[in-house]
């Protein structure tokens, strides 16, 4: 039995549920939009033995029967208004999410993804420290709170510099322009991240367990996710990766304890492979719809198959 | 000419007792000490270049009167982050705090001087864990753990749970350290109202006051008035710190019908949980560790360790 924890207002969750339906795999949806109102949950820990169940109208699942979990936390905005207001409502949403994350963290089955492994994405420079241990290159990066250093970096790279958020907050990646230099004085309040622009095509890699799906993206936009808003076009095609690149992607996903990962690469005209970040909550629906790659089917199979090795609750504890 | 004394950077709030006492102890030893909660904002200046090879990185950072090369050790406390610039609105300030926290994590993880604590992303962004998570860690380290936990949004199940304890329980929200006794009928009524919105975590009723054990590297410090033999737990407590890759962690220990057990842990220990003797011992151990070149203080991110282990396994 697969548990899907998310909201059908999220296109990725919707696609994954549709895939499970099509494959006729058993699954149950914990709809975060109506959780916990329409569910009865109980999980206990007696000495070292953990048991529990989740039930809703017409179904009841024992946790020991769960073979895999797909979890996407799309924020409290998808949760319907409760009678609570303001801070109390936020606190309740936080408490709800903490309970579910904590439960998935220790289930002895594949979970896409556990929160512990996902948190490296909250610091992009932290991820760079990990990525550079692989065969992939990282763009030359400057983290600075010094306007002069940022200016010098801009000149050194002939104005071909991009900036983006340091944290996991989603931001539009864009090239720095000369007019931005006037705003560099704000850096004194805290550092920003600048990267040398890497020419070439974007390649998005999704890893699912030991499987790799790569998509080459042809676009003139700096951040192709927003290409249409910027009047640019996007074309995608599935590609085969050089083995060393595929292996590096699998290494990263494994090291970060990610059952599914979206890895952002760029291949230069000279054939060098750069890696920018590893996304623990990838929007694979977008790529699957454009290329037909069976990403959701691979994930469904991974979660249906269950643990590769027999695990107990305690052995499943991820290393922190 | 004599070289200037070593400089220690204490990243935390000036009112933090650990920062205050460690700072005073280091200064007494003749070291220079800077305490700040915002080391990546003015008057400090960060110029950190990350390249494909660690050896080619440049770690430019300077304070008012010192540079990166002068830092002999760093103590990192939970209040570390951004200052409170005047005139910022709440939204911008929150964004800047998140950005700075993200930068600070990476920066301290790449430092080669002793750092207490040099956390993983998981610990940095999620220092508080639920009772269930701590329970797993305790069991894995052969520590006695709280034995009966229950999370439910069914009032009938909650009452059934309490029957094991003569109708009493403790309500423990998962995202705070608060606990509430559930013993009287009106407590159950209130709990039922909470359960409409969130499943609740129930613990056995508290039998006594908690005490705390603080691990500093290989050492464990207890309050002087503990009433049980703590020594059998100490190897497990040190193992817990190693498992979490922390040099400094505090564990809440309680006593119940089954004996002594661990309840929760805190990667951001508070001195105030200890008596004066224990506080002095903790500060002395922290100062000693900051001055050492202990390899545990030059750790790589856990994900890098996992990469290395994977390759060794494959080989």
PDB file of N, CA, C and O in Angstrom, chain B residues 177-209:
ATOM      1  N   UNK B 177       8.246  22.857  23.717  1.00  0.00           N
ATOM      2  CA  UNK B 177       8.741  22.101  24.871  1.00  0.00           C
ATOM      3  C   UNK B 177       7.713  22.096  25.996  1.00  0.00           C
ATOM      4  O   UNK B 177       7.958  21.517  27.050  1.00  0.00           O
ATOM      5  N   UNK B 178       6.558  22.719  25.766  1.00  0.00           N
ATOM      6  CA  UNK B 178       5.527  22.779  26.810  1.00  0.00           C
ATOM      7  C   UNK B 178       4.874  21.418  27.002  1.00  0.00           C
ATOM      8  O   UNK B 178       4.785  20.629  26.057  1.00  0.00           O
ATOM      9  N   UNK B 179       4.444  21.170  28.213  1.00  0.00           N
ATOM     10  CA  UNK B 179       3.677  19.945  28.505  1.00  0.00           C
ATOM     11  C   UNK B 179       2.543  20.299  29.452  1.00  0.00           C
ATOM     12  O   UNK B 179       2.705  21.163  30.301  1.00  0.00           O
ATOM     13  N   UNK B 180       1.432  19.601  29.278  1.00  0.00           N
ATOM     14  CA  UNK B 180       0.253  19.923  30.073  1.00  0.00           C
ATOM     15  C   UNK B 180      -0.299  18.631  30.680  1.00  0.00           C
ATOM     16  O   UNK B 180      -0.546  17.663  29.961  1.00  0.00           O
ATOM     17  N   UNK B 181      -0.515  18.680  31.988  1.00  0.00           N
ATOM     18  CA  UNK B 181      -1.113  17.528  32.653  1.00  0.00           C
ATOM     19  C   UNK B 181      -2.576  17.409  32.247  1.00  0.00           C
ATOM     20  O   UNK B 181      -3.289  18.410  32.180  1.00  0.00           O
ATOM     21  N   UNK B 182      -2.982  16.194  31.948  1.00  0.00           N
ATOM     22  CA  UNK B 182      -4.396  15.937  31.619  1.00  0.00           C
ATOM     23  C   UNK B 182      -4.915  14.981  32.686  1.00  0.00           C
ATOM     24  O   UNK B 182      -4.684  13.771  32.625  1.00  0.00           O
ATOM     25  N   UNK B 183      -5.548  15.552  33.693  1.00  0.00           N
ATOM     26  CA  UNK B 183      -5.976  14.741  34.827  1.00  0.00           C
ATOM     27  C   UNK B 183      -7.440  14.968  35.187  1.00  0.00           C
ATOM     28  O   UNK B 183      -8.129  14.055  35.622  1.00  0.00           O
ATOM     29  N   UNK B 184      -7.905  16.173  34.994  1.00  0.00           N
ATOM     30  CA  UNK B 184      -9.264  16.535  35.428  1.00  0.00           C
ATOM     31  C   UNK B 184     -10.224  16.490  34.239  1.00  0.00           C
ATOM     32  O   UNK B 184      -9.789  16.621  33.091  1.00  0.00           O
ATOM     33  N   UNK B 185     -11.516  16.360  34.522  1.00  0.00           N
ATOM     34  CA  UNK B 185     -12.497  16.337  33.418  1.00  0.00           C
ATOM     35  C   UNK B 185     -12.379  17.540  32.481  1.00  0.00           C
ATOM     36  O   UNK B 185     -12.480  17.396  31.256  1.00  0.00           O
ATOM     37  N   UNK B 186     -12.140  18.725  33.052  1.00  0.00           N
ATOM     38  CA  UNK B 186     -12.083  19.895  32.157  1.00  0.00           C
ATOM     39  C   UNK B 186     -10.822  19.856  31.297  1.00  0.00           C
ATOM     40  O   UNK B 186     -10.782  20.421  30.213  1.00  0.00           O
ATOM     41  N   UNK B 187      -9.761  19.162  31.765  1.00  0.00           N
ATOM     42  CA  UNK B 187      -8.569  18.996  30.913  1.00  0.00           C
ATOM     43  C   UNK B 187      -8.932  18.182  29.664  1.00  0.00           C
ATOM     44  O   UNK B 187      -8.496  18.485  28.554  1.00  0.00           O
ATOM     45  N   UNK B 188      -9.743  17.150  29.891  1.00  0.00           N
ATOM     46  CA  UNK B 188     -10.134  16.303  28.751  1.00  0.00           C
ATOM     47  C   UNK B 188     -11.012  17.072  27.766  1.00  0.00           C
ATOM     48  O   UNK B 188     -10.918  16.883  26.549  1.00  0.00           O
ATOM     49  N   UNK B 189     -11.826  17.952  28.319  1.00  0.00           N
ATOM     50  CA  UNK B 189     -12.668  18.765  27.430  1.00  0.00           C
ATOM     51  C   UNK B 189     -11.800  19.677  26.560  1.00  0.00           C
ATOM     52  O   UNK B 189     -12.040  19.836  25.356  1.00  0.00           O
ATOM     53  N   UNK B 190     -10.781  20.264  27.187  1.00  0.00           N
ATOM     54  CA  UNK B 190      -9.889  21.149  26.445  1.00  0.00           C
ATOM     55  C   UNK B 190      -9.094  20.363  25.398  1.00  0.00           C
ATOM     56  O   UNK B 190      -8.892  20.811  24.268  1.00  0.00           O
ATOM     57  N   UNK B 191      -8.650  19.172  25.811  1.00  0.00           N
ATOM     58  CA  UNK B 191      -7.876  18.352  24.882  1.00  0.00           C
ATOM     59  C   UNK B 191      -8.718  17.975  23.657  1.00  0.00           C
ATOM     60  O   UNK B 191      -8.231  17.983  22.523  1.00  0.00           O
ATOM     61  N   UNK B 192      -9.983  17.682  23.906  1.00  0.00           N
ATOM     62  CA  UNK B 192     -10.879  17.327  22.789  1.00  0.00           C
ATOM     63  C   UNK B 192     -10.993  18.482  21.799  1.00  0.00           C
ATOM     64  O   UNK B 192     -11.067  18.271  20.583  1.00  0.00           O
ATOM     65  N   UNK B 193     -10.967  19.712  22.324  1.00  0.00           N
ATOM     66  CA  UNK B 193     -11.052  20.886  21.431  1.00  0.00           C
ATOM     67  C   UNK B 193      -9.794  20.990  20.575  1.00  0.00           C
ATOM     68  O   UNK B 193      -9.865  21.327  19.386  1.00  0.00           O
ATOM     69  N   UNK B 194      -8.657  20.705  21.178  1.00  0.00           N
ATOM     70  CA  UNK B 194      -7.403  20.754  20.421  1.00  0.00           C
ATOM     71  C   UNK B 194      -7.416  19.681  19.334  1.00  0.00           C
ATOM     72  O   UNK B 194      -6.994  19.917  18.190  1.00  0.00           O
ATOM     73  N   UNK B 195      -7.947  18.508  19.681  1.00  0.00           N
ATOM     74  CA  UNK B 195      -7.912  17.377  18.750  1.00  0.00           C
ATOM     75  C   UNK B 195      -8.781  17.590  17.504  1.00  0.00           C
ATOM     76  O   UNK B 195      -8.633  16.875  16.515  1.00  0.00           O
ATOM     77  N   UNK B 196      -9.658  18.549  17.578  1.00  0.00           N
ATOM     78  CA  UNK B 196     -10.437  18.889  16.375  1.00  0.00           C
ATOM     79  C   UNK B 196      -9.500  19.430  15.297  1.00  0.00           C
ATOM     80  O   UNK B 196      -9.720  19.230  14.099  1.00  0.00           O
ATOM     81  N   UNK B 197      -8.435  20.087  15.735  1.00  0.00           N
ATOM     82  CA  UNK B 197      -7.536  20.752  14.786  1.00  0.00           C
ATOM     83  C   UNK B 197      -6.259  19.977  14.496  1.00  0.00           C
ATOM     84  O   UNK B 197      -5.744  20.025  13.378  1.00  0.00           O
ATOM     85  N   UNK B 198      -5.729  19.296  15.493  1.00  0.00           N
ATOM     86  CA  UNK B 198      -4.471  18.555  15.295  1.00  0.00           C
ATOM     87  C   UNK B 198      -4.477  17.273  16.121  1.00  0.00           C
ATOM     88  O   UNK B 198      -5.027  17.239  17.214  1.00  0.00           O
ATOM     89  N   UNK B 199      -3.847  16.220  15.602  1.00  0.00           N
ATOM     90  CA  UNK B 199      -3.607  15.056  16.443  1.00  0.00           C
ATOM     91  C   UNK B 199      -2.713  15.481  17.608  1.00  0.00           C
ATOM     92  O   UNK B 199      -1.845  16.334  17.435  1.00  0.00           O
ATOM     93  N   UNK B 200      -2.929  14.898  18.774  1.00  0.00           N
ATOM     94  CA  UNK B 200      -2.125  15.293  19.934  1.00  0.00           C
ATOM     95  C   UNK B 200      -1.163  14.180  20.319  1.00  0.00           C
ATOM     96  O   UNK B 200      -1.445  12.993  20.117  1.00  0.00           O
ATOM     97  N   UNK B 201      -0.054  14.586  20.866  1.00  0.00           N
ATOM     98  CA  UNK B 201       0.922  13.621  21.357  1.00  0.00           C
ATOM     99  C   UNK B 201       0.742  13.494  22.861  1.00  0.00           C
ATOM    100  O   UNK B 201       0.769  14.501  23.577  1.00  0.00           O
ATOM    101  N   UNK B 202       0.564  12.262  23.318  1.00  0.00           N
ATOM    102  CA  UNK B 202       0.367  12.004  24.740  1.00  0.00           C
ATOM    103  C   UNK B 202       1.551  11.224  25.298  1.00  0.00           C
ATOM    104  O   UNK B 202       2.045  10.281  24.670  1.00  0.00           O
ATOM    105  N   UNK B 203       1.962  11.637  26.481  1.00  0.00           N
ATOM    106  CA  UNK B 203       3.032  10.947  27.198  1.00  0.00           C
ATOM    107  C   UNK B 203       2.468  10.459  28.523  1.00  0.00           C
ATOM    108  O   UNK B 203       1.426  10.946  28.983  1.00  0.00           O
ATOM    109  N   UNK B 204       3.159   9.547  29.178  1.00  0.00           N
ATOM    110  CA  UNK B 204       2.712   9.148  30.514  1.00  0.00           C
ATOM    111  C   UNK B 204       2.721  10.348  31.458  1.00  0.00           C
ATOM    112  O   UNK B 204       3.476  11.299  31.245  1.00  0.00           O
ATOM    113  N   UNK B 205       1.920  10.303  32.509  1.00  0.00           N
ATOM    114  CA  UNK B 205       1.941  11.424  33.457  1.00  0.00           C
ATOM    115  C   UNK B 205       3.327  11.556  34.079  1.00  0.00           C
ATOM    116  O   UNK B 205       4.003  10.556  34.330  1.00  0.00           O
ATOM    117  N   UNK B 206       3.726  12.797  34.306  1.00  0.00           N
ATOM    118  CA  UNK B 206       5.062  13.032  34.872  1.00  0.00           C
ATOM    119  C   UNK B 206       5.103  12.551  36.315  1.00  0.00           C
ATOM    120  O   UNK B 206       4.167  12.770  37.084  1.00  0.00           O
ATOM    121  N   UNK B 207       6.186  11.858  36.672  1.00  0.00           N
ATOM    122  CA  UNK B 207       6.326  11.357  38.031  1.00  0.00           C
ATOM    123  C   UNK B 207       7.276  12.190  38.873  1.00  0.00           C
ATOM    124  O   UNK B 207       7.253  12.144  40.075  1.00  0.00           O
ATOM    125  N   UNK B 208       8.141  12.889  38.230  1.00  0.00           N
ATOM    126  CA  UNK B 208       9.096  13.692  38.998  1.00  0.00           C
ATOM    127  C   UNK B 208       9.669  14.775  38.125  1.00  0.00           C
ATOM    128  O   UNK B 208       9.313  14.903  36.958  1.00  0.00           O
ATOM    129  N   UNK B 209      10.526  15.558  38.698  1.00  0.00           N
ATOM    130  CA  UNK B 209      11.137  16.636  37.940  1.00  0.00           C
ATOM    131  C   UNK B 209      12.203  16.072  37.010  1.00  0.00           C
ATOM    132  O   UNK B 209      12.859  15.092  37.325  1.00  0.00           O
TER     133      UNK B 209
END
